[in-house]
mmCIF file of C-alpha atoms in Angstrom:
data_model
loop_
_atom_site.group_PDB
_atom_site.id
_atom_site.type_symbol
_atom_site.label_atom_id
_atom_site.label_comp_id
_atom_site.label_asym_id
_atom_site.label_seq_id
_atom_site.Cartn_x
_atom_site.Cartn_y
_atom_site.Cartn_z
ATOM 1 C CA MET A 1 50.215 95.158 53.372
ATOM 2 C CA ARG A 2 49.557 96.527 49.839
ATOM 3 C CA ARG A 3 52.160 98.691 48.212
ATOM 4 C CA SER A 4 51.269 102.044 46.801
ATOM 5 C CA SER A 5 51.006 102.755 43.112
ATOM 6 C CA THR A 6 54.138 104.819 43.247
ATOM 7 C CA ASP A 7 56.110 102.004 44.771
ATOM 8 C CA GLU A 8 54.736 99.529 42.314
ATOM 9 C CA SER A 9 55.767 101.642 39.302
ATOM 10 C CA THR A 10 59.290 101.657 40.634
ATOM 11 C CA TYR A 11 59.545 97.875 40.830
ATOM 12 C CA ARG A 12 57.435 96.990 37.751
ATOM 13 C CA ARG A 13 58.538 93.667 36.353
ATOM 14 C CA SER A 14 59.483 92.979 32.838
ATOM 15 C CA PRO A 15 56.504 92.565 30.527
ATOM 16 C CA SER A 16 55.723 89.368 28.721
ATOM 17 C CA PRO A 17 56.125 89.032 24.968
ATOM 18 C CA GLU A 18 52.289 89.174 24.669
ATOM 19 C CA SER A 19 52.138 92.546 26.401
ATOM 20 C CA LYS A 20 50.270 95.283 24.497
ATOM 21 C CA GLU A 21 51.897 98.217 26.190
ATOM 22 C CA PRO A 22 53.178 100.775 23.750
ATOM 23 C CA GLY A 23 56.628 100.971 25.255
ATOM 24 C CA PHE A 24 57.280 97.313 24.453
ATOM 25 C CA ALA A 25 55.448 96.938 21.172
ATOM 26 C CA ARG A 26 57.428 95.103 18.439
ATOM 27 C CA GLY A 27 60.367 94.534 20.705
ATOM 28 C CA GLY A 28 60.499 97.726 22.748
ATOM 29 C CA PRO A 29 63.736 98.985 24.243
ATOM 30 C CA PHE A 30 64.929 95.508 25.223
ATOM 31 C CA ARG A 31 64.482 94.320 21.650
ATOM 32 C CA ARG A 32 66.626 97.174 20.429
ATOM 33 C CA CYS A 33 69.255 96.385 23.024
ATOM 34 C CA SER A 34 69.265 92.756 21.992
ATOM 35 C CA SER A 35 69.730 93.698 18.354
ATOM 36 C CA LEU A 36 72.758 95.720 19.351
ATOM 37 C CA TYR A 37 74.288 93.286 21.835
ATOM 38 C CA GLY A 38 72.734 89.965 20.875
ATOM 39 C CA ARG A 39 75.720 88.670 18.959
ATOM 40 C CA ALA A 40 78.137 89.454 21.788
ATOM 41 C CA GLY A 41 75.773 88.055 24.436
ATOM 42 C CA ALA A 42 75.346 84.805 22.602
ATOM 43 C CA GLY A 43 79.047 84.289 22.632
ATOM 44 C CA ASP A 44 79.515 85.226 26.258
ATOM 45 C CA THR A 45 76.501 83.836 28.075
ATOM 46 C CA GLY A 46 75.659 80.920 25.861
ATOM 47 C CA ASP A 47 72.024 82.035 25.590
ATOM 48 C CA ALA A 48 70.370 80.540 22.510
ATOM 49 C CA GLY A 49 68.301 83.655 21.901
ATOM 50 C CA GLY A 50 71.278 86.035 22.164
ATOM 51 C CA GLY A 51 69.630 87.841 25.153
ATOM 52 C CA PHE A 52 70.983 90.698 27.115
ATOM 53 C CA PHE A 53 71.357 90.055 30.866
ATOM 54 C CA GLY A 54 68.608 87.449 30.650
ATOM 55 C CA LEU A 55 65.901 90.066 29.960
ATOM 56 C CA HIS A 56 65.080 89.101 26.372
ATOM 57 C CA SER A 57 63.891 85.880 24.793
ATOM 58 C CA ASN A 58 63.787 84.518 21.227
ATOM 59 C CA PRO A 59 62.874 87.391 18.815
ATOM 60 C CA GLY A 60 60.315 85.365 16.885
ATOM 61 C CA PRO A 61 59.850 84.551 13.180
ATOM 62 C CA LYS A 62 58.811 88.034 11.988
ATOM 63 C CA ALA A 63 61.889 89.732 13.383
ATOM 64 C CA ALA A 64 64.110 86.996 12.006
ATOM 65 C CA GLN A 65 62.501 87.419 8.584
ATOM 66 C CA ALA A 66 63.016 91.175 8.735
ATOM 67 C CA ARG A 67 66.620 90.663 9.818
ATOM 68 C CA TYR A 68 67.451 88.630 6.678
ATOM 69 C CA THR A 69 65.330 90.404 4.075
ATOM 70 C CA THR A 70 66.757 93.862 4.649
ATOM 71 C CA PRO A 71 70.413 93.071 3.736
ATOM 72 C CA LYS A 72 69.202 91.146 0.677
ATOM 73 C CA GLY A 73 67.296 94.163 -0.573
ATOM 74 C CA ASN A 74 70.329 96.363 0.020
ATOM 75 C CA LYS A 75 72.422 93.990 -2.086
ATOM 76 C CA TYR A 76 69.946 94.260 -4.949
ATOM 77 C CA VAL A 77 70.002 98.057 -4.751
ATOM 78 C CA VAL A 78 73.819 98.124 -4.800
ATOM 79 C CA PHE A 79 73.838 95.681 -7.714
ATOM 80 C CA TYR A 80 71.465 97.848 -9.739
ATOM 81 C CA LEU A 81 73.524 100.943 -8.922
ATOM 82 C CA ASP A 82 76.662 99.152 -10.117
ATOM 83 C CA LEU A 83 74.937 98.176 -13.345
ATOM 84 C CA SER A 84 73.787 101.742 -13.899
ATOM 85 C CA PHE A 85 77.284 103.080 -13.249
ATOM 86 C CA ILE A 86 78.830 100.559 -15.640
ATOM 87 C CA PHE A 87 76.214 101.400 -18.256
ATOM 88 C CA LEU A 88 76.994 105.116 -17.969
ATOM 89 C CA LEU A 89 80.713 104.438 -18.276
ATOM 90 C CA GLU A 90 80.183 102.297 -21.356
ATOM 91 C CA LEU A 91 77.876 104.919 -22.834
ATOM 92 C CA LYS A 92 80.499 107.609 -22.287
ATOM 93 C CA ARG A 93 83.147 105.326 -23.750
ATOM 94 C CA CYS A 94 81.013 104.671 -26.831
ATOM 95 C CA SER A 95 80.365 108.406 -27.232
ATOM 96 C CA MET A 96 84.081 109.173 -27.093
ATOM 97 C CA ALA A 97 84.838 106.373 -29.572
ATOM 98 C CA ARG A 98 82.142 107.647 -31.913
ATOM 99 C CA GLY A 99 83.514 111.195 -31.686
ATOM 100 C CA CYS A 100 87.044 110.031 -32.496
ATOM 101 C CA LEU A 101 85.668 107.959 -35.369
ATOM 102 C CA GLN A 102 83.853 110.960 -36.839
ATOM 103 C CA GLY A 103 86.984 113.115 -36.635
ATOM 104 C CA VAL A 104 89.176 110.518 -38.313
ATOM 105 C CA LYS A 105 86.426 109.878 -40.867
ATOM 106 C CA TYR A 106 86.317 113.472 -42.104
ATOM 107 C CA LEU A 107 90.103 113.804 -42.094
ATOM 108 C CA MET A 108 90.493 110.660 -44.160
ATOM 109 C CA PHE A 109 87.749 111.743 -46.551
ATOM 110 C CA ALA A 110 89.449 115.115 -47.113
ATOM 111 C CA PHE A 111 92.805 113.404 -47.621
ATOM 112 C CA ASN A 112 91.442 110.917 -50.148
ATOM 113 C CA LEU A 113 89.493 113.630 -51.935
ATOM 114 C CA LEU A 114 92.735 115.543 -52.498
ATOM 115 C CA PHE A 115 94.377 112.251 -53.472
ATOM 116 C CA TRP A 116 91.637 111.596 -56.018
ATOM 117 C CA LEU A 117 91.787 115.137 -57.430
ATOM 118 C CA GLY A 118 95.565 114.810 -57.829
ATOM 119 C CA GLY A 119 95.057 111.579 -59.759
ATOM 120 C CA CYS A 120 92.539 113.346 -61.995
ATOM 121 C CA GLY A 121 95.079 116.070 -62.738
ATOM 122 C CA VAL A 122 97.854 113.602 -63.564
ATOM 123 C CA LEU A 123 95.499 111.615 -65.784
ATOM 124 C CA GLY A 124 94.421 114.776 -67.604
ATOM 125 C CA VAL A 125 98.019 115.794 -68.314
ATOM 126 C CA GLY A 126 98.796 112.299 -69.615
ATOM 127 C CA ILE A 127 95.783 112.311 -71.926
ATOM 128 C CA TRP A 128 96.697 115.777 -73.206
ATOM 129 C CA LEU A 129 100.267 114.687 -73.949
ATOM 130 C CA ALA A 130 99.071 111.537 -75.707
ATOM 131 C CA ALA A 131 96.599 113.523 -77.819
ATOM 132 C CA THR A 132 98.887 116.417 -78.780
ATOM 133 C CA GLN A 133 102.429 115.061 -78.616
ATOM 134 C CA GLY A 134 101.979 111.405 -79.415
ATOM 135 C CA ASN A 135 104.269 109.111 -77.430
ATOM 136 C CA PHE A 136 106.024 112.037 -75.804
ATOM 137 C CA ALA A 137 109.428 111.353 -74.228
ATOM 138 C CA THR A 138 109.730 107.848 -75.654
ATOM 139 C CA LEU A 139 113.516 107.456 -75.631
ATOM 140 C CA SER A 140 113.863 103.714 -75.193
ATOM 141 C CA SER A 141 113.761 101.328 -78.136
ATOM 142 C CA SER A 142 113.386 98.320 -75.846
ATOM 143 C CA PHE A 143 110.274 99.759 -74.148
ATOM 144 C CA PRO A 144 108.493 101.882 -76.768
ATOM 145 C CA SER A 145 105.308 102.056 -74.692
ATOM 146 C CA LEU A 146 107.268 103.471 -71.734
ATOM 147 C CA SER A 147 106.507 107.077 -72.602
ATOM 148 C CA ALA A 148 105.801 110.035 -70.372
ATOM 149 C CA ALA A 149 102.184 110.178 -71.551
ATOM 150 C CA ASN A 150 101.554 106.500 -70.844
ATOM 151 C CA LEU A 151 103.255 106.703 -67.461
ATOM 152 C CA LEU A 152 101.122 109.683 -66.475
ATOM 153 C CA ILE A 153 97.938 107.968 -67.647
ATOM 154 C CA VAL A 154 98.689 104.771 -65.733
ATOM 155 C CA THR A 155 99.781 106.655 -62.608
ATOM 156 C CA GLY A 156 96.778 108.980 -62.645
ATOM 157 C CA THR A 157 94.321 106.102 -63.134
ATOM 158 C CA PHE A 158 95.842 104.117 -60.282
ATOM 159 C CA VAL A 159 95.871 107.122 -57.947
ATOM 160 C CA MET A 160 92.248 107.897 -58.803
ATOM 161 C CA ALA A 161 91.212 104.306 -58.089
ATOM 162 C CA ILE A 162 92.982 104.276 -54.712
ATOM 163 C CA GLY A 163 91.535 107.665 -53.752
ATOM 164 C CA PHE A 164 88.035 106.552 -54.743
ATOM 165 C CA VAL A 165 88.281 103.410 -52.597
ATOM 166 C CA GLY A 166 89.508 105.500 -49.663
ATOM 167 C CA CYS A 167 86.711 108.070 -50.001
ATOM 168 C CA ILE A 168 83.949 105.468 -50.155
ATOM 169 C CA GLY A 169 85.487 103.481 -47.312
ATOM 170 C CA ALA A 170 85.660 106.614 -45.138
ATOM 171 C CA LEU A 171 82.088 107.710 -45.867
ATOM 172 C CA LYS A 172 80.542 104.274 -45.414
ATOM 173 C CA GLU A 173 82.890 103.291 -42.549
ATOM 174 C CA ASN A 174 83.391 100.005 -44.377
ATOM 175 C CA LYS A 175 86.131 97.842 -42.913
ATOM 176 C CA CYS A 176 86.694 95.910 -46.146
ATOM 177 C CA LEU A 177 87.226 99.064 -48.246
ATOM 178 C CA LEU A 178 89.443 100.630 -45.599
ATOM 179 C CA LEU A 179 91.596 97.525 -45.445
ATOM 180 C CA THR A 180 91.743 97.365 -49.266
ATOM 181 C CA PHE A 181 92.879 100.990 -49.405
ATOM 182 C CA PHE A 182 95.538 100.307 -46.784
ATOM 183 C CA VAL A 183 96.867 97.226 -48.619
ATOM 184 C CA LEU A 184 96.980 98.939 -52.039
ATOM 185 C CA LEU A 185 98.730 102.024 -50.694
ATOM 186 C CA LEU A 186 101.165 99.858 -48.743
ATOM 187 C CA LEU A 187 102.020 97.888 -51.907
ATOM 188 C CA VAL A 188 102.678 101.124 -53.806
ATOM 189 C CA PHE A 189 104.877 102.433 -51.000
ATOM 190 C CA LEU A 190 106.880 99.191 -50.837
ATOM 191 C CA LEU A 191 107.263 99.127 -54.628
ATOM 192 C CA GLU A 192 108.608 102.677 -54.678
ATOM 193 C CA ALA A 193 110.993 101.938 -51.820
ATOM 194 C CA THR A 194 112.237 98.784 -53.572
ATOM 195 C CA ILE A 195 112.830 100.648 -56.847
ATOM 196 C CA ALA A 196 114.753 103.400 -55.023
ATOM 197 C CA VAL A 197 116.968 100.893 -53.192
ATOM 198 C CA LEU A 198 117.704 98.915 -56.385
ATOM 199 C CA PHE A 199 118.438 102.107 -58.307
ATOM 200 C CA PHE A 200 121.088 103.248 -55.825
ATOM 201 C CA ALA A 201 122.497 99.732 -55.417
ATOM 202 C CA TYR A 202 122.932 99.073 -59.161
ATOM 203 C CA SER A 203 123.475 102.607 -60.452
ATOM 204 C CA ASP A 204 126.589 101.679 -62.494
ATOM 205 C CA LYS A 205 124.868 98.830 -64.324
ATOM 206 C CA ILE A 206 121.803 100.997 -64.900
ATOM 207 C CA ASP A 207 124.014 103.728 -66.419
ATOM 208 C CA SER A 208 125.658 101.402 -68.916
ATOM 209 C CA TYR A 209 122.368 99.723 -69.880
ATOM 210 C CA ALA A 210 120.585 103.065 -70.287
ATOM 211 C CA GLN A 211 123.301 104.448 -72.573
ATOM 212 C CA GLN A 212 123.235 101.368 -74.799
ATOM 213 C CA ASP A 213 119.449 101.429 -75.008
ATOM 214 C CA LEU A 214 119.379 105.153 -75.807
ATOM 215 C CA LYS A 215 121.915 104.657 -78.603
ATOM 216 C CA LYS A 216 119.686 102.001 -80.117
ATOM 217 C CA GLY A 217 116.795 104.444 -79.903
ATOM 218 C CA LEU A 218 118.713 106.978 -82.003
ATOM 219 C CA HIS A 219 118.177 104.744 -85.045
ATOM 220 C CA LEU A 220 114.427 105.336 -84.765
ATOM 221 C CA TYR A 221 114.853 109.100 -84.947
ATOM 222 C CA GLY A 222 112.821 110.657 -87.735
ATOM 223 C CA THR A 223 111.250 107.362 -88.816
ATOM 224 C CA GLN A 224 107.537 106.840 -89.374
ATOM 225 C CA GLY A 225 105.512 106.047 -86.255
ATOM 226 C CA ASN A 226 108.142 107.424 -83.873
ATOM 227 C CA VAL A 227 107.040 111.039 -83.607
ATOM 228 C CA GLY A 228 107.260 110.946 -79.816
ATOM 229 C CA LEU A 229 110.878 109.764 -79.817
ATOM 230 C CA THR A 230 111.835 112.342 -82.442
ATOM 231 C CA ASN A 231 110.199 115.186 -80.504
ATOM 232 C CA ALA A 232 111.760 114.047 -77.247
ATOM 233 C CA TRP A 233 115.313 114.057 -78.671
ATOM 234 C CA SER A 234 114.766 117.403 -80.341
ATOM 235 C CA ILE A 235 113.540 118.998 -77.089
ATOM 236 C CA ILE A 236 116.359 117.515 -74.992
ATOM 237 C CA GLN A 237 119.141 118.556 -77.369
ATOM 238 C CA THR A 238 117.721 122.057 -77.752
ATOM 239 C CA ASP A 239 117.002 122.738 -74.085
ATOM 240 C CA PHE A 240 120.129 121.121 -72.620
ATOM 241 C CA ARG A 241 122.420 122.260 -75.464
ATOM 242 C CA CYS A 242 123.823 118.795 -76.047
ATOM 243 C CA CYS A 243 124.154 116.366 -78.914
ATOM 244 C CA GLY A 244 123.969 112.561 -78.944
ATOM 245 C CA VAL A 245 124.028 110.141 -76.027
ATOM 246 C CA SER A 246 127.732 110.114 -75.195
ATOM 247 C CA ASN A 247 128.981 112.338 -78.055
ATOM 248 C CA TYR A 248 127.769 113.978 -81.250
ATOM 249 C CA THR A 249 129.466 111.181 -83.192
ATOM 250 C CA ASP A 250 126.642 108.863 -82.108
ATOM 251 C CA TRP A 251 124.588 110.376 -84.925
ATOM 252 C CA PHE A 252 127.169 109.415 -87.542
ATOM 253 C CA GLU A 253 126.178 105.760 -87.151
ATOM 254 C CA VAL A 254 122.520 106.697 -87.602
ATOM 255 C CA TYR A 255 122.958 108.712 -90.819
ATOM 256 C CA ASN A 256 126.055 106.849 -92.036
ATOM 257 C CA ALA A 257 127.525 110.258 -92.680
ATOM 258 C CA THR A 258 129.026 113.230 -90.934
ATOM 259 C CA ARG A 259 125.673 114.671 -90.006
ATOM 260 C CA VAL A 260 123.607 115.453 -86.934
ATOM 261 C CA PRO A 261 120.005 116.592 -86.432
ATOM 262 C CA ASP A 262 119.313 120.280 -86.745
ATOM 263 C CA SER A 263 118.509 120.401 -83.008
ATOM 264 C CA CYS A 264 122.247 119.946 -82.323
ATOM 265 C CA CYS A 265 123.188 123.222 -83.987
ATOM 266 C CA LEU A 266 124.402 126.221 -81.999
ATOM 267 C CA GLU A 267 122.204 128.416 -84.189
ATOM 268 C CA PHE A 268 119.192 126.641 -85.566
ATOM 269 C CA SER A 269 118.567 126.782 -89.292
ATOM 270 C CA ASP A 270 117.412 124.396 -91.985
ATOM 271 C CA SER A 271 119.996 121.682 -92.752
ATOM 272 C CA CYS A 272 122.428 123.162 -90.266
ATOM 273 C CA GLY A 273 123.298 119.625 -89.225
ATOM 274 C CA LEU A 274 125.189 119.213 -92.479
ATOM 275 C CA HIS A 275 127.618 121.949 -91.605
ATOM 276 C CA GLU A 276 130.957 121.664 -89.904
ATOM 277 C CA PRO A 277 131.189 120.147 -86.370
ATOM 278 C CA GLY A 278 132.216 123.555 -85.075
ATOM 279 C CA THR A 279 128.591 124.659 -85.384
ATOM 280 C CA TRP A 280 127.253 121.823 -83.214
ATOM 281 C CA TRP A 281 126.873 121.284 -79.498
ATOM 282 C CA LYS A 282 129.651 119.091 -78.142
ATOM 283 C CA SER A 283 128.264 118.091 -74.725
ATOM 284 C CA PRO A 284 126.856 114.536 -74.337
ATOM 285 C CA CYS A 285 123.157 114.566 -73.497
ATOM 286 C CA TYR A 286 123.292 111.673 -71.053
ATOM 287 C CA GLU A 287 125.943 113.255 -68.832
ATOM 288 C CA THR A 288 124.338 116.699 -69.160
ATOM 289 C CA VAL A 289 120.929 115.488 -68.038
ATOM 290 C CA LYS A 290 122.537 113.430 -65.250
ATOM 291 C CA ALA A 291 124.445 116.495 -64.023
ATOM 292 C CA TRP A 292 121.231 118.544 -64.105
ATOM 293 C CA LEU A 293 119.494 115.920 -61.964
ATOM 294 C CA GLN A 294 122.375 115.930 -59.490
ATOM 295 C CA GLU A 295 122.243 119.725 -59.269
ATOM 296 C CA ASN A 296 118.538 119.514 -58.524
ATOM 297 C CA LEU A 297 118.908 116.497 -56.281
ATOM 298 C CA LEU A 298 117.585 118.464 -53.309
ATOM 299 C CA ALA A 299 114.354 119.265 -55.124
ATOM 300 C CA VAL A 300 114.040 115.664 -56.303
ATOM 301 C CA GLY A 301 114.666 114.432 -52.751
ATOM 302 C CA ILE A 302 112.082 116.833 -51.302
ATOM 303 C CA PHE A 303 109.547 115.676 -53.884
ATOM 304 C CA GLY A 304 110.214 112.036 -53.066
ATOM 305 C CA LEU A 305 110.062 112.717 -49.326
ATOM 306 C CA CYS A 306 106.754 114.570 -49.657
ATOM 307 C CA THR A 307 105.346 111.701 -51.705
ATOM 308 C CA ALA A 308 106.434 109.200 -49.059
ATOM 309 C CA LEU A 309 104.991 111.327 -46.237
ATOM 310 C CA VAL A 310 101.657 111.644 -48.030
ATOM 311 C CA GLN A 311 101.518 107.885 -48.458
ATOM 312 C CA ILE A 312 102.466 107.263 -44.816
ATOM 313 C CA LEU A 313 99.791 109.748 -43.751
ATOM 314 C CA GLY A 314 97.235 107.883 -45.852
ATOM 315 C CA LEU A 315 98.295 104.569 -44.312
ATOM 316 C CA THR A 316 98.000 106.052 -40.813
ATOM 317 C CA PHE A 317 94.533 107.462 -41.461
ATOM 318 C CA ALA A 318 93.330 104.192 -42.975
ATOM 319 C CA MET A 319 94.582 101.976 -40.154
ATOM 320 C CA THR A 320 93.407 104.414 -37.442
ATOM 321 C CA MET A 321 89.920 104.570 -38.878
ATOM 322 C CA TYR A 322 89.836 100.803 -39.341
ATOM 323 C CA CYS A 323 90.694 100.311 -35.662
ATOM 324 C CA GLN A 324 88.094 102.894 -34.606
ATOM 325 C CA VAL A 325 85.402 101.149 -36.661
ATOM 326 C CA VAL A 326 86.332 97.809 -35.097
ATOM 327 C CA LYS A 327 86.161 99.324 -31.588
ATOM 328 C CA ALA A 328 82.819 100.966 -32.319
ATOM 329 C CA ASP A 329 81.408 97.683 -33.591
ATOM 330 C CA THR A 330 82.782 95.813 -30.570
ATOM 331 C CA TYR A 331 81.724 98.120 -27.724
ATOM 332 C CA CYS A 332 78.679 99.819 -29.213
ATOM 333 C CA ALA A 333 77.065 96.978 -31.127
#
């Protein structure tokens, strides 16, 4: 007895893999179920194909190929996304480093420009003193070239050279020039610190040596070729109202007579140094100048501290910019 079509549709058997029905094309619902439960079924039932309740067979080579190619493509996509993210991070890092480098560059250029202009001013004052006053403030007979004019000329030239190296190094972002500027400024700072420490450590010996040397310099007063020393002693004795190094009698050994320069007189006039000692200043110039320096020690200390801070600031700018240039060359090359 033949079953009806309605009964047959209820008990339709599972299609074969070669079936062309649309419901089972490319795997159908059973293929999807096997993809979801195949791994668990293979472990539980021992089926080689990983079937589900025995209703599915081996998926075939195309499905297997699709199963393994899809994760591989996803890995490539994730890898490229990671590379893009890393590239953006590095680009942002390089941009920030370049921005910091530009800021430090302009700050260091402005600093060294002021440094260079200050050196020009000091050099100009030294040249003016050398041209108009000769060897101004040459008080030492042991070091006749150690005058105020020569010191200003040497200091101004050195400061100009250091400032020029710093400016060019900042503009060109040259590591060699920046390092040269740092080393030169560090040597100057260490030299100044060493001189200050030695001065305070051996102040007594320096006092005695300075007084002896200044007394020897008195014998050059008024002689030919020592205009700077003569002018320096005249200015000091007039402005500080003092006479001689330790006493007015220091001049007696110079003139071999009871006589002092006219700059020692209470009231200046021609040949007033030949008058009685009552018309002369009695204070020793060395102690008077020393007392004046001690009274203005705060100003001297502030000047020295400002000089040290400017040098430390220059060292900081130089080393910071050097490190920024190295980082920019390393990460953004």
